[in-house]
Amino acid sequence: MTTDKNTDEPALRRDDWGQAGVPSRAEAAADLVTGFASRVHPGTRLGTKDELRARCGVSVGTFNETLRLLQTRGVVTVQRGPGGGLFAAEQTPMARLAHSVLALDASQADVVQALRIRNALEPLLWQDALWNASPADIRELRRHLERMETAAETGDANAFTRANWRLHAGVADLTPNALLCSLYVALLDLVERHSLAVRPQPGVLLAQHIHDRCRLHAALIDTLDKRDEAALMRLVAEHDTTATATDE
């Protein structure tokens, strides 16, 4: 058994709702478009959003998530206007770094280490968010939090996890450090694709743990809004140590 206490949510197990190790439709579509992009030169037009969505056979909402994944991974760029669409992106050093993370074997050890590194980057990201978040950015983080709270109330573990990861990706988007953002999001994506079994601490009910995570994230965002760096760093430290990942 391998245990790492310095891990983060989701405070639940993917196999509890039958999705352990199974990529989502958005992820499968992203893999398909990545295959298209890998066979052409950088700058080659792959098609419009609607054309690629039809080739992938997914809904508009699913393809919007697919596009987010593709842009996060540096696979495509989007151009607006006549002749626009999705284009194969040039593989910058940062994009190659992200791909190297995503190429890691999805073993327990790799994902545990990805969690540890991701958690180590959290203070840097929240500190950058403190310095750079606009009122509009704070409102967007609160929207992700609202989705987490709704999922917690309805017991939708899948939606809770997605909203939680979107909130963290939103925090990463606030840093002006492109390398930090790229590495963090790549680690986040790896963990999302191959989630570990994560449990509350002994004696804490799973539902209560999820609600506690919602309250902690609400406090993080409130403190971010108040620009209270000392309080924010205390909450980030608490955020890093309140869940345990376990290899069963």
JSON list of C-alpha atoms in Angstrom, two decimals:
[
{"chain": "A", "resi": 1, "resn": "MET", "atom": "CA", "xyz": [0.00, 0.00, 0.00]},
{"chain": "A", "resi": 2, "resn": "THR", "atom": "CA", "xyz": [1.32, 3.45, -0.95]},
{"chain": "A", "resi": 3, "resn": "THR", "atom": "CA", "xyz": [0.14, 6.49, 0.99]},
{"chain": "A", "resi": 4, "resn": "ASP", "atom": "CA", "xyz": [0.81, 10.17, 0.45]},
{"chain": "A", "resi": 5, "resn": "LYS", "atom": "CA", "xyz": [-0.84, 12.59, 2.85]},
{"chain": "A", "resi": 6, "resn": "ASN", "atom": "CA", "xyz": [0.11, 15.71, 0.92]},
{"chain": "A", "resi": 7, "resn": "THR", "atom": "CA", "xyz": [-2.63, 15.34, -1.63]},
{"chain": "A", "resi": 8, "resn": "ASP", "atom": "CA", "xyz": [-5.72, 17.23, -2.62]},
{"chain": "A", "resi": 9, "resn": "GLU", "atom": "CA", "xyz": [-9.25, 16.53, -3.73]},
{"chain": "A", "resi": 10, "resn": "PRO", "atom": "CA", "xyz": [-11.34, 14.96, -5.08]},
{"chain": "A", "resi": 11, "resn": "ALA", "atom": "CA", "xyz": [-12.40, 13.70, -1.69]},
{"chain": "A", "resi": 12, "resn": "LEU", "atom": "CA", "xyz": [-13.93, 10.63, -3.25]},
{"chain": "A", "resi": 13, "resn": "ARG", "atom": "CA", "xyz": [-13.13, 7.70, -5.52]},
{"chain": "A", "resi": 14, "resn": "ARG", "atom": "CA", "xyz": [-13.76, 7.63, -9.25]},
{"chain": "A", "resi": 15, "resn": "ASP", "atom": "CA", "xyz": [-14.56, 3.93, -9.14]},
{"chain": "A", "resi": 16, "resn": "ASP", "atom": "CA", "xyz": [-17.41, 4.75, -6.75]},
{"chain": "A", "resi": 17, "resn": "TRP", "atom": "CA", "xyz": [-19.30, 6.08, -9.76]},
{"chain": "A", "resi": 18, "resn": "GLY", "atom": "CA", "xyz": [-17.94, 3.68, -12.36]},
{"chain": "A", "resi": 19, "resn": "GLN", "atom": "CA", "xyz": [-15.42, 5.85, -14.21]},
{"chain": "A", "resi": 20, "resn": "ALA", "atom": "CA", "xyz": [-12.05, 4.69, -12.91]},
{"chain": "A", "resi": 21, "resn": "GLY", "atom": "CA", "xyz": [-9.48, 5.05, -15.67]},
{"chain": "A", "resi": 22, "resn": "VAL", "atom": "CA", "xyz": [-12.09, 5.78, -18.35]},
{"chain": "A", "resi": 23, "resn": "PRO", "atom": "CA", "xyz": [-11.47, 8.97, -20.34]},
{"chain": "A", "resi": 24, "resn": "SER", "atom": "CA", "xyz": [-14.41, 11.31, -20.76]},
{"chain": "A", "resi": 25, "resn": "ARG", "atom": "CA", "xyz": [-15.92, 12.02, -24.19]},
{"chain": "A", "resi": 26, "resn": "ALA", "atom": "CA", "xyz": [-14.16, 15.39, -24.15]},
{"chain": "A", "resi": 27, "resn": "GLU", "atom": "CA", "xyz": [-10.81, 13.71, -23.46]},
{"chain": "A", "resi": 28, "resn": "ALA", "atom": "CA", "xyz": [-11.39, 11.11, -26.16]},
{"chain": "A", "resi": 29, "resn": "ALA", "atom": "CA", "xyz": [-12.23, 13.87, -28.65]},
{"chain": "A", "resi": 30, "resn": "ALA", "atom": "CA", "xyz": [-9.11, 15.80, -27.59]},
{"chain": "A", "resi": 31, "resn": "ASP", "atom": "CA", "xyz": [-7.00, 12.72, -28.23]},
{"chain": "A", "resi": 32, "resn": "LEU", "atom": "CA", "xyz": [-8.57, 12.40, -31.70]},
{"chain": "A", "resi": 33, "resn": "VAL", "atom": "CA", "xyz": [-7.85, 16.04, -32.62]},
{"chain": "A", "resi": 34, "resn": "THR", "atom": "CA", "xyz": [-4.33, 15.69, -31.22]},
{"chain": "A", "resi": 35, "resn": "GLY", "atom": "CA", "xyz": [-3.85, 12.84, -33.68]},
{"chain": "A", "resi": 36, "resn": "PHE", "atom": "CA", "xyz": [-4.98, 15.10, -36.54]},
{"chain": "A", "resi": 37, "resn": "ALA", "atom": "CA", "xyz": [-2.58, 17.86, -35.43]},
{"chain": "A", "resi": 38, "resn": "SER", "atom": "CA", "xyz": [0.37, 15.50, -35.05]},
{"chain": "A", "resi": 39, "resn": "ARG", "atom": "CA", "xyz": [0.19, 14.52, -38.73]},
{"chain": "A", "resi": 40, "resn": "VAL", "atom": "CA", "xyz": [0.44, 18.05, -40.16]},
{"chain": "A", "resi": 41, "resn": "HIS", "atom": "CA", "xyz": [2.86, 20.95, -40.01]},
{"chain": "A", "resi": 42, "resn": "PRO", "atom": "CA", "xyz": [2.43, 23.70, -37.37]},
{"chain": "A", "resi": 43, "resn": "GLY", "atom": "CA", "xyz": [0.06, 26.38, -38.65]},
{"chain": "A", "resi": 44, "resn": "THR", "atom": "CA", "xyz": [-2.00, 23.95, -40.74]},
{"chain": "A", "resi": 45, "resn": "ARG", "atom": "CA", "xyz": [-5.72, 24.62, -40.55]},
{"chain": "A", "resi": 46, "resn": "LEU", "atom": "CA", "xyz": [-7.54, 21.64, -39.05]},
{"chain": "A", "resi": 47, "resn": "GLY", "atom": "CA", "xyz": [-11.04, 22.95, -39.66]},
{"chain": "A", "resi": 48, "resn": "THR", "atom": "CA", "xyz": [-13.73, 24.99, -37.96]},
{"chain": "A", "resi": 49, "resn": "LYS", "atom": "CA", "xyz": [-15.05, 24.14, -34.51]},
{"chain": "A", "resi": 50, "resn": "ASP", "atom": "CA", "xyz": [-18.23, 22.75, -36.05]},
{"chain": "A", "resi": 51, "resn": "GLU", "atom": "CA", "xyz": [-16.31, 20.66, -38.58]},
{"chain": "A", "resi": 52, "resn": "LEU", "atom": "CA", "xyz": [-14.05, 19.13, -35.94]},
{"chain": "A", "resi": 53, "resn": "ARG", "atom": "CA", "xyz": [-16.94, 18.63, -33.54]},
{"chain": "A", "resi": 54, "resn": "ALA", "atom": "CA", "xyz": [-18.79, 16.70, -36.24]},
{"chain": "A", "resi": 55, "resn": "ARG", "atom": "CA", "xyz": [-15.68, 14.56, -36.93]},
{"chain": "A", "resi": 56, "resn": "CYS", "atom": "CA", "xyz": [-15.43, 13.77, -33.23]},
{"chain": "A", "resi": 57, "resn": "GLY", "atom": "CA", "xyz": [-19.15, 13.06, -32.93]},
{"chain": "A", "resi": 58, "resn": "VAL", "atom": "CA", "xyz": [-19.71, 15.03, -29.72]},
{"chain": "A", "resi": 59, "resn": "SER", "atom": "CA", "xyz": [-22.08, 17.75, -28.53]},
{"chain": "A", "resi": 60, "resn": "VAL", "atom": "CA", "xyz": [-21.32, 21.47, -28.54]},
{"chain": "A", "resi": 61, "resn": "GLY", "atom": "CA", "xyz": [-20.80, 21.49, -24.77]},
{"chain": "A", "resi": 62, "resn": "THR", "atom": "CA", "xyz": [-18.48, 18.50, -24.89]},
{"chain": "A", "resi": 63, "resn": "PHE", "atom": "CA", "xyz": [-16.42, 20.02, -27.71]},
{"chain": "A", "resi": 64, "resn": "ASN", "atom": "CA", "xyz": [-16.06, 23.27, -25.77]},
{"chain": "A", "resi": 65, "resn": "GLU", "atom": "CA", "xyz": [-14.41, 21.21, -23.03]},
{"chain": "A", "resi": 66, "resn": "THR", "atom": "CA", "xyz": [-12.35, 19.42, -25.69]},
{"chain": "A", "resi": 67, "resn": "LEU", "atom": "CA", "xyz": [-11.15, 22.77, -27.01]},
{"chain": "A", "resi": 68, "resn": "ARG", "atom": "CA", "xyz": [-10.15, 23.86, -23.51]},
{"chain": "A", "resi": 69, "resn": "LEU", "atom": "CA", "xyz": [-8.06, 20.69, -23.14]},
{"chain": "A", "resi": 70, "resn": "LEU", "atom": "CA", "xyz": [-6.44, 21.18, -26.55]},
{"chain": "A", "resi": 71, "resn": "GLN", "atom": "CA", "xyz": [-5.51, 24.79, -25.84]},
{"chain": "A", "resi": 72, "resn": "THR", "atom": "CA", "xyz": [-4.23, 23.91, -22.35]},
{"chain": "A", "resi": 73, "resn": "ARG", "atom": "CA", "xyz": [-1.99, 21.26, -23.87]},
{"chain": "A", "resi": 74, "resn": "GLY", "atom": "CA", "xyz": [-0.72, 23.59, -26.58]},
{"chain": "A", "resi": 75, "resn": "VAL", "atom": "CA", "xyz": [-2.08, 21.40, -29.39]},
{"chain": "A", "resi": 76, "resn": "VAL", "atom": "CA", "xyz": [-4.14, 23.99, -31.26]},
{"chain": "A", "resi": 77, "resn": "THR", "atom": "CA", "xyz": [-4.57, 27.72, -31.68]},
{"chain": "A", "resi": 78, "resn": "VAL", "atom": "CA", "xyz": [-7.87, 29.40, -32.49]},
{"chain": "A", "resi": 79, "resn": "GLN", "atom": "CA", "xyz": [-8.22, 32.15, -35.08]},
{"chain": "A", "resi": 80, "resn": "ARG", "atom": "CA", "xyz": [-11.39, 34.18, -35.52]},
{"chain": "A", "resi": 81, "resn": "GLY", "atom": "CA", "xyz": [-12.97, 35.68, -38.63]},
{"chain": "A", "resi": 82, "resn": "PRO", "atom": "CA", "xyz": [-13.01, 34.56, -42.28]},
{"chain": "A", "resi": 83, "resn": "GLY", "atom": "CA", "xyz": [-10.64, 31.67, -42.87]},
{"chain": "A", "resi": 84, "resn": "GLY", "atom": "CA", "xyz": [-10.38, 31.12, -39.14]},
{"chain": "A", "resi": 85, "resn": "GLY", "atom": "CA", "xyz": [-10.81, 27.96, -37.15]},
{"chain": "A", "resi": 86, "resn": "LEU", "atom": "CA", "xyz": [-8.51, 25.62, -35.33]},
{"chain": "A", "resi": 87, "resn": "PHE", "atom": "CA", "xyz": [-4.86, 25.39, -36.40]},
{"chain": "A", "resi": 88, "resn": "ALA", "atom": "CA", "xyz": [-2.10, 22.99, -35.39]},
{"chain": "A", "resi": 89, "resn": "ALA", "atom": "CA", "xyz": [0.09, 24.80, -32.87]},
{"chain": "A", "resi": 90, "resn": "GLU", "atom": "CA", "xyz": [3.86, 25.00, -32.96]},
{"chain": "A", "resi": 91, "resn": "GLN", "atom": "CA", "xyz": [5.28, 22.85, -30.18]},
{"chain": "A", "resi": 92, "resn": "THR", "atom": "CA", "xyz": [7.02, 25.35, -27.93]},
{"chain": "A", "resi": 93, "resn": "PRO", "atom": "CA", "xyz": [9.35, 24.17, -25.15]},
{"chain": "A", "resi": 94, "resn": "MET", "atom": "CA", "xyz": [6.52, 24.72, -22.65]},
{"chain": "A", "resi": 95, "resn": "ALA", "atom": "CA", "xyz": [4.11, 22.67, -24.74]},
{"chain": "A", "resi": 96, "resn": "ARG", "atom": "CA", "xyz": [6.68, 19.88, -25.00]},
{"chain": "A", "resi": 97, "resn": "LEU", "atom": "CA", "xyz": [7.08, 20.00, -21.22]},
{"chain": "A", "resi": 98, "resn": "ALA", "atom": "CA", "xyz": [3.33, 19.62, -20.79]},
{"chain": "A", "resi": 99, "resn": "HIS", "atom": "CA", "xyz": [3.30, 16.70, -23.23]},
{"chain": "A", "resi": 100, "resn": "SER", "atom": "CA", "xyz": [6.13, 15.02, -21.34]},
{"chain": "A", "resi": 101, "resn": "VAL", "atom": "CA", "xyz": [4.03, 15.16, -18.17]},
{"chain": "A", "resi": 102, "resn": "LEU", "atom": "CA", "xyz": [0.97, 13.81, -19.95]},
{"chain": "A", "resi": 103, "resn": "ALA", "atom": "CA", "xyz": [3.07, 10.98, -21.41]},
{"chain": "A", "resi": 104, "resn": "LEU", "atom": "CA", "xyz": [3.91, 9.65, -17.95]},
{"chain": "A", "resi": 105, "resn": "ASP", "atom": "CA", "xyz": [2.72, 6.15, -17.23]},
{"chain": "A", "resi": 106, "resn": "ALA", "atom": "CA", "xyz": [-0.62, 6.25, -15.42]},
{"chain": "A", "resi": 107, "resn": "SER", "atom": "CA", "xyz": [0.69, 4.14, -12.56]},
{"chain": "A", "resi": 108, "resn": "GLN", "atom": "CA", "xyz": [-0.14, 4.80, -8.93]},
{"chain": "A", "resi": 109, "resn": "ALA", "atom": "CA", "xyz": [3.40, 6.04, -8.27]},
{"chain": "A", "resi": 110, "resn": "ASP", "atom": "CA", "xyz": [3.35, 8.51, -11.19]},
{"chain": "A", "resi": 111, "resn": "VAL", "atom": "CA", "xyz": [0.03, 10.02, -10.16]},
{"chain": "A", "resi": 112, "resn": "VAL", "atom": "CA", "xyz": [1.06, 10.27, -6.51]},
{"chain": "A", "resi": 113, "resn": "GLN", "atom": "CA", "xyz": [4.23, 12.11, -7.55]},
{"chain": "A", "resi": 114, "resn": "ALA", "atom": "CA", "xyz": [2.21, 14.36, -9.88]},
{"chain": "A", "resi": 115, "resn": "LEU", "atom": "CA", "xyz": [-0.03, 15.26, -6.93]},
{"chain": "A", "resi": 116, "resn": "ARG", "atom": "CA", "xyz": [2.97, 16.03, -4.74]},
{"chain": "A", "resi": 117, "resn": "ILE", "atom": "CA", "xyz": [4.51, 18.33, -7.36]},
{"chain": "A", "resi": 118, "resn": "ARG", "atom": "CA", "xyz": [1.19, 19.97, -8.12]},
{"chain": "A", "resi": 119, "resn": "ASN", "atom": "CA", "xyz": [0.62, 20.65, -4.41]},
{"chain": "A", "resi": 120, "resn": "ALA", "atom": "CA", "xyz": [4.11, 22.15, -4.13]},
{"chain": "A", "resi": 121, "resn": "LEU", "atom": "CA", "xyz": [3.20, 24.64, -6.87]},
{"chain": "A", "resi": 122, "resn": "GLU", "atom": "CA", "xyz": [-0.07, 25.71, -5.21]},
{"chain": "A", "resi": 123, "resn": "PRO", "atom": "CA", "xyz": [1.44, 28.49, -3.01]},
{"chain": "A", "resi": 124, "resn": "LEU", "atom": "CA", "xyz": [3.10, 30.10, -6.04]},
{"chain": "A", "resi": 125, "resn": "LEU", "atom": "CA", "xyz": [-0.15, 30.07, -8.00]},
{"chain": "A", "resi": 126, "resn": "TRP", "atom": "CA", "xyz": [-2.30, 31.49, -5.22]},
{"chain": "A", "resi": 127, "resn": "GLN", "atom": "CA", "xyz": [0.29, 34.17, -4.51]},
{"chain": "A", "resi": 128, "resn": "ASP", "atom": "CA", "xyz": [0.31, 35.17, -8.18]},
{"chain": "A", "resi": 129, "resn": "ALA", "atom": "CA", "xyz": [-3.49, 35.17, -8.11]},
{"chain": "A", "resi": 130, "resn": "LEU", "atom": "CA", "xyz": [-3.37, 37.51, -5.12]},
{"chain": "A", "resi": 131, "resn": "TRP", "atom": "CA", "xyz": [-1.34, 39.98, -7.14]},
{"chain": "A", "resi": 132, "resn": "ASN", "atom": "CA", "xyz": [-3.13, 39.62, -10.47]},
{"chain": "A", "resi": 133, "resn": "ALA", "atom": "CA", "xyz": [-6.79, 38.61, -10.00]},
{"chain": "A", "resi": 134, "resn": "SER", "atom": "CA", "xyz": [-9.29, 41.19, -11.18]},
{"chain": "A", "resi": 135, "resn": "PRO", "atom": "CA", "xyz": [-12.85, 41.49, -9.80]},
{"chain": "A", "resi": 136, "resn": "ALA", "atom": "CA", "xyz": [-14.03, 39.63, -12.91]},
{"chain": "A", "resi": 137, "resn": "ASP", "atom": "CA", "xyz": [-11.53, 36.83, -12.20]},
{"chain": "A", "resi": 138, "resn": "ILE", "atom": "CA", "xyz": [-12.83, 36.52, -8.63]},
{"chain": "A", "resi": 139, "resn": "ARG", "atom": "CA", "xyz": [-16.40, 36.30, -9.92]},
{"chain": "A", "resi": 140, "resn": "GLU", "atom": "CA", "xyz": [-15.40, 33.50, -12.29]},
{"chain": "A", "resi": 141, "resn": "LEU", "atom": "CA", "xyz": [-13.74, 31.56, -9.45]},
{"chain": "A", "resi": 142, "resn": "ARG", "atom": "CA", "xyz": [-16.94, 31.97, -7.42]},
{"chain": "A", "resi": 143, "resn": "ARG", "atom": "CA", "xyz": [-18.93, 30.48, -10.29]},
{"chain": "A", "resi": 144, "resn": "HIS", "atom": "CA", "xyz": [-16.75, 27.36, -10.16]},
{"chain": "A", "resi": 145, "resn": "LEU", "atom": "CA", "xyz": [-17.27, 27.29, -6.39]},
{"chain": "A", "resi": 146, "resn": "GLU", "atom": "CA", "xyz": [-21.03, 27.50, -6.85]},
{"chain": "A", "resi": 147, "resn": "ARG", "atom": "CA", "xyz": [-20.87, 24.46, -9.13]},
{"chain": "A", "resi": 148, "resn": "MET", "atom": "CA", "xyz": [-18.88, 22.59, -6.47]},
{"chain": "A", "resi": 149, "resn": "GLU", "atom": "CA", "xyz": [-21.47, 23.50, -3.83]},
{"chain": "A", "resi": 150, "resn": "THR", "atom": "CA", "xyz": [-24.37, 22.46, -6.03]},
{"chain": "A", "resi": 151, "resn": "ALA", "atom": "CA", "xyz": [-22.71, 19.13, -6.77]},
{"chain": "A", "resi": 152, "resn": "ALA", "atom": "CA", "xyz": [-22.03, 18.59, -3.06]},
{"chain": "A", "resi": 153, "resn": "GLU", "atom": "CA", "xyz": [-25.69, 19.26, -2.23]},
{"chain": "A", "resi": 154, "resn": "THR", "atom": "CA", "xyz": [-26.95, 16.87, -4.89]},
{"chain": "A", "resi": 155, "resn": "GLY", "atom": "CA", "xyz": [-24.32, 14.20, -4.22]},
{"chain": "A", "resi": 156, "resn": "ASP", "atom": "CA", "xyz": [-22.99, 14.40, -7.79]},
{"chain": "A", "resi": 157, "resn": "ALA", "atom": "CA", "xyz": [-19.38, 13.32, -7.21]},
{"chain": "A", "resi": 158, "resn": "ASN", "atom": "CA", "xyz": [-18.45, 13.60, -10.89]},
{"chain": "A", "resi": 159, "resn": "ALA", "atom": "CA", "xyz": [-19.68, 17.19, -11.17]},
{"chain": "A", "resi": 160, "resn": "PHE", "atom": "CA", "xyz": [-17.97, 18.08, -7.88]},
{"chain": "A", "resi": 161, "resn": "THR", "atom": "CA", "xyz": [-14.64, 16.84, -9.20]},
{"chain": "A", "resi": 162, "resn": "ARG", "atom": "CA", "xyz": [-14.96, 18.63, -12.54]},
{"chain": "A", "resi": 163, "resn": "ALA", "atom": "CA", "xyz": [-15.90, 21.92, -10.88]},
{"chain": "A", "resi": 164, "resn": "ASN", "atom": "CA", "xyz": [-13.04, 21.57, -8.42]},
{"chain": "A", "resi": 165, "resn": "TRP", "atom": "CA", "xyz": [-10.49, 21.05, -11.17]},
{"chain": "A", "resi": 166, "resn": "ARG", "atom": "CA", "xyz": [-11.93, 23.91, -13.20]},
{"chain": "A", "resi": 167, "resn": "LEU", "atom": "CA", "xyz": [-11.52, 26.18, -10.19]},
{"chain": "A", "resi": 168, "resn": "HIS", "atom": "CA", "xyz": [-7.86, 25.20, -9.86]},
{"chain": "A", "resi": 169, "resn": "ALA", "atom": "CA", "xyz": [-7.29, 25.66, -13.60]},
{"chain": "A", "resi": 170, "resn": "GLY", "atom": "CA", "xyz": [-8.88, 29.09, -13.23]},
{"chain": "A", "resi": 171, "resn": "VAL", "atom": "CA", "xyz": [-6.39, 30.00, -10.51]},
{"chain": "A", "resi": 172, "resn": "ALA", "atom": "CA", "xyz": [-3.54, 28.80, -12.74]},
{"chain": "A", "resi": 173, "resn": "ASP", "atom": "CA", "xyz": [-4.78, 31.04, -15.56]},
{"chain": "A", "resi": 174, "resn": "LEU", "atom": "CA", "xyz": [-4.14, 34.08, -13.35]},
{"chain": "A", "resi": 175, "resn": "THR", "atom": "CA", "xyz": [-0.37, 33.69, -13.17]},
{"chain": "A", "resi": 176, "resn": "PRO", "atom": "CA", "xyz": [1.72, 35.69, -15.66]},
{"chain": "A", "resi": 177, "resn": "ASN", "atom": "CA", "xyz": [4.34, 32.92, -15.45]},
{"chain": "A", "resi": 178, "resn": "ALA", "atom": "CA", "xyz": [3.59, 30.83, -18.55]},
{"chain": "A", "resi": 179, "resn": "LEU", "atom": "CA", "xyz": [5.97, 28.03, -17.51]},
{"chain": "A", "resi": 180, "resn": "LEU", "atom": "CA", "xyz": [4.36, 27.71, -14.07]},
{"chain": "A", "resi": 181, "resn": "CYS", "atom": "CA", "xyz": [0.88, 27.66, -15.59]},
{"chain": "A", "resi": 182, "resn": "SER", "atom": "CA", "xyz": [1.81, 25.13, -18.26]},
{"chain": "A", "resi": 183, "resn": "LEU", "atom": "CA", "xyz": [3.47, 22.73, -15.82]},
{"chain": "A", "resi": 184, "resn": "TYR", "atom": "CA", "xyz": [0.70, 23.01, -13.23]},
{"chain": "A", "resi": 185, "resn": "VAL", "atom": "CA", "xyz": [-2.12, 22.49, -15.72]},
{"chain": "A", "resi": 186, "resn": "ALA", "atom": "CA", "xyz": [-0.31, 19.52, -17.27]},
{"chain": "A", "resi": 187, "resn": "LEU", "atom": "CA", "xyz": [-0.02, 17.94, -13.83]},
{"chain": "A", "resi": 188, "resn": "LEU", "atom": "CA", "xyz": [-3.64, 18.77, -13.12]},
{"chain": "A", "resi": 189, "resn": "ASP", "atom": "CA", "xyz": [-4.66, 17.13, -16.38]},
{"chain": "A", "resi": 190, "resn": "LEU", "atom": "CA", "xyz": [-2.64, 14.01, -15.62]},
{"chain": "A", "resi": 191, "resn": "VAL", "atom": "CA", "xyz": [-4.28, 13.64, -12.23]},
{"chain": "A", "resi": 192, "resn": "GLU", "atom": "CA", "xyz": [-7.72, 14.32, -13.69]},
{"chain": "A", "resi": 193, "resn": "ARG", "atom": "CA", "xyz": [-7.29, 11.64, -16.33]},
{"chain": "A", "resi": 194, "resn": "HIS", "atom": "CA", "xyz": [-5.98, 9.04, -13.87]},
{"chain": "A", "resi": 195, "resn": "SER", "atom": "CA", "xyz": [-7.53, 9.99, -10.56]},
{"chain": "A", "resi": 196, "resn": "LEU", "atom": "CA", "xyz": [-6.51, 8.20, -7.39]},
{"chain": "A", "resi": 197, "resn": "ALA", "atom": "CA", "xyz": [-8.75, 6.86, -4.67]},
{"chain": "A", "resi": 198, "resn": "VAL", "atom": "CA", "xyz": [-8.89, 9.76, -2.22]},
{"chain": "A", "resi": 199, "resn": "ARG", "atom": "CA", "xyz": [-10.57, 9.44, 1.15]},
{"chain": "A", "resi": 200, "resn": "PRO", "atom": "CA", "xyz": [-11.41, 11.75, 4.02]},
{"chain": "A", "resi": 201, "resn": "GLN", "atom": "CA", "xyz": [-9.37, 11.40, 7.17]},
{"chain": "A", "resi": 202, "resn": "PRO", "atom": "CA", "xyz": [-10.40, 8.59, 9.55]},
{"chain": "A", "resi": 203, "resn": "GLY", "atom": "CA", "xyz": [-13.67, 9.26, 11.32]},
{"chain": "A", "resi": 204, "resn": "VAL", "atom": "CA", "xyz": [-14.89, 11.82, 8.78]},
{"chain": "A", "resi": 205, "resn": "LEU", "atom": "CA", "xyz": [-17.85, 10.98, 6.57]},
{"chain": "A", "resi": 206, "resn": "LEU", "atom": "CA", "xyz": [-17.32, 11.37, 2.83]},
{"chain": "A", "resi": 207, "resn": "ALA", "atom": "CA", "xyz": [-20.24, 13.80, 2.42]},
{"chain": "A", "resi": 208, "resn": "GLN", "atom": "CA", "xyz": [-18.98, 15.90, 5.32]},
{"chain": "A", "resi": 209, "resn": "HIS", "atom": "CA", "xyz": [-15.48, 15.93, 3.84]},
{"chain": "A", "resi": 210, "resn": "ILE", "atom": "CA", "xyz": [-16.80, 17.22, 0.50]},
{"chain": "A", "resi": 211, "resn": "HIS", "atom": "CA", "xyz": [-18.71, 19.99, 2.27]},
{"chain": "A", "resi": 212, "resn": "ASP", "atom": "CA", "xyz": [-15.57, 20.85, 4.24]},
{"chain": "A", "resi": 213, "resn": "ARG", "atom": "CA", "xyz": [-13.64, 21.15, 0.97]},
{"chain": "A", "resi": 214, "resn": "CYS", "atom": "CA", "xyz": [-16.29, 23.52, -0.36]},
{"chain": "A", "resi": 215, "resn": "ARG", "atom": "CA", "xyz": [-15.98, 25.70, 2.74]},
{"chain": "A", "resi": 216, "resn": "LEU", "atom": "CA", "xyz": [-12.19, 25.72, 2.48]},
{"chain": "A", "resi": 217, "resn": "HIS", "atom": "CA", "xyz": [-12.29, 26.80, -1.17]},
{"chain": "A", "resi": 218, "resn": "ALA", "atom": "CA", "xyz": [-14.87, 29.48, -0.32]},
{"chain": "A", "resi": 219, "resn": "ALA", "atom": "CA", "xyz": [-12.48, 30.80, 2.35]},
{"chain": "A", "resi": 220, "resn": "LEU", "atom": "CA", "xyz": [-9.59, 30.76, -0.15]},
{"chain": "A", "resi": 221, "resn": "ILE", "atom": "CA", "xyz": [-11.54, 32.86, -2.62]},
{"chain": "A", "resi": 222, "resn": "ASP", "atom": "CA", "xyz": [-12.82, 35.26, 0.06]},
{"chain": "A", "resi": 223, "resn": "THR", "atom": "CA", "xyz": [-9.28, 35.78, 1.34]},
{"chain": "A", "resi": 224, "resn": "LEU", "atom": "CA", "xyz": [-8.02, 36.24, -2.20]},
{"chain": "A", "resi": 225, "resn": "ASP", "atom": "CA", "xyz": [-10.67, 38.91, -2.71]},
{"chain": "A", "resi": 226, "resn": "LYS", "atom": "CA", "xyz": [-9.53, 40.69, 0.48]},
{"chain": "A", "resi": 227, "resn": "ARG", "atom": "CA", "xyz": [-5.86, 40.55, -0.64]},
{"chain": "A", "resi": 228, "resn": "ASP", "atom": "CA", "xyz": [-4.83, 39.12, 2.72]},
{"chain": "A", "resi": 229, "resn": "GLU", "atom": "CA", "xyz": [-1.61, 37.31, 1.84]},
{"chain": "A", "resi": 230, "resn": "ALA", "atom": "CA", "xyz": [-0.82, 35.91, 5.29]},
{"chain": "A", "resi": 231, "resn": "ALA", "atom": "CA", "xyz": [-4.31, 34.43, 5.72]},
{"chain": "A", "resi": 232, "resn": "LEU", "atom": "CA", "xyz": [-4.28, 33.11, 2.15]},
{"chain": "A", "resi": 233, "resn": "MET", "atom": "CA", "xyz": [-1.00, 31.26, 2.67]},
{"chain": "A", "resi": 234, "resn": "ARG", "atom": "CA", "xyz": [-2.34, 29.69, 5.88]},
{"chain": "A", "resi": 235, "resn": "LEU", "atom": "CA", "xyz": [-5.39, 28.42, 3.98]},
{"chain": "A", "resi": 236, "resn": "VAL", "atom": "CA", "xyz": [-3.23, 27.12, 1.13]},
{"chain": "A", "resi": 237, "resn": "ALA", "atom": "CA", "xyz": [-1.21, 25.12, 3.67]},
{"chain": "A", "resi": 238, "resn": "GLU", "atom": "CA", "xyz": [-4.44, 23.71, 5.12]},
{"chain": "A", "resi": 239, "resn": "HIS", "atom": "CA", "xyz": [-5.69, 22.96, 1.62]},
{"chain": "A", "resi": 240, "resn": "ASP", "atom": "CA", "xyz": [-2.59, 20.82, 1.00]},
{"chain": "A", "resi": 241, "resn": "THR", "atom": "CA", "xyz": [-2.95, 18.54, 4.03]},
{"chain": "A", "resi": 242, "resn": "THR", "atom": "CA", "xyz": [-6.62, 17.71, 4.56]},
{"chain": "A", "resi": 243, "resn": "ALA", "atom": "CA", "xyz": [-6.97, 14.69, 2.22]},
{"chain": "A", "resi": 244, "resn": "THR", "atom": "CA", "xyz": [-5.22, 11.35, 1.90]},
{"chain": "A", "resi": 245, "resn": "ALA", "atom": "CA", "xyz": [-4.69, 9.33, -1.27]},
{"chain": "A", "resi": 246, "resn": "THR", "atom": "CA", "xyz": [-4.56, 5.58, -0.85]},
{"chain": "A", "resi": 247, "resn": "ASP", "atom": "CA", "xyz": [-3.53, 2.77, -3.19]},
{"chain": "A", "resi": 248, "resn": "GLU", "atom": "CA", "xyz": [-5.91, -0.11, -2.63]}
]
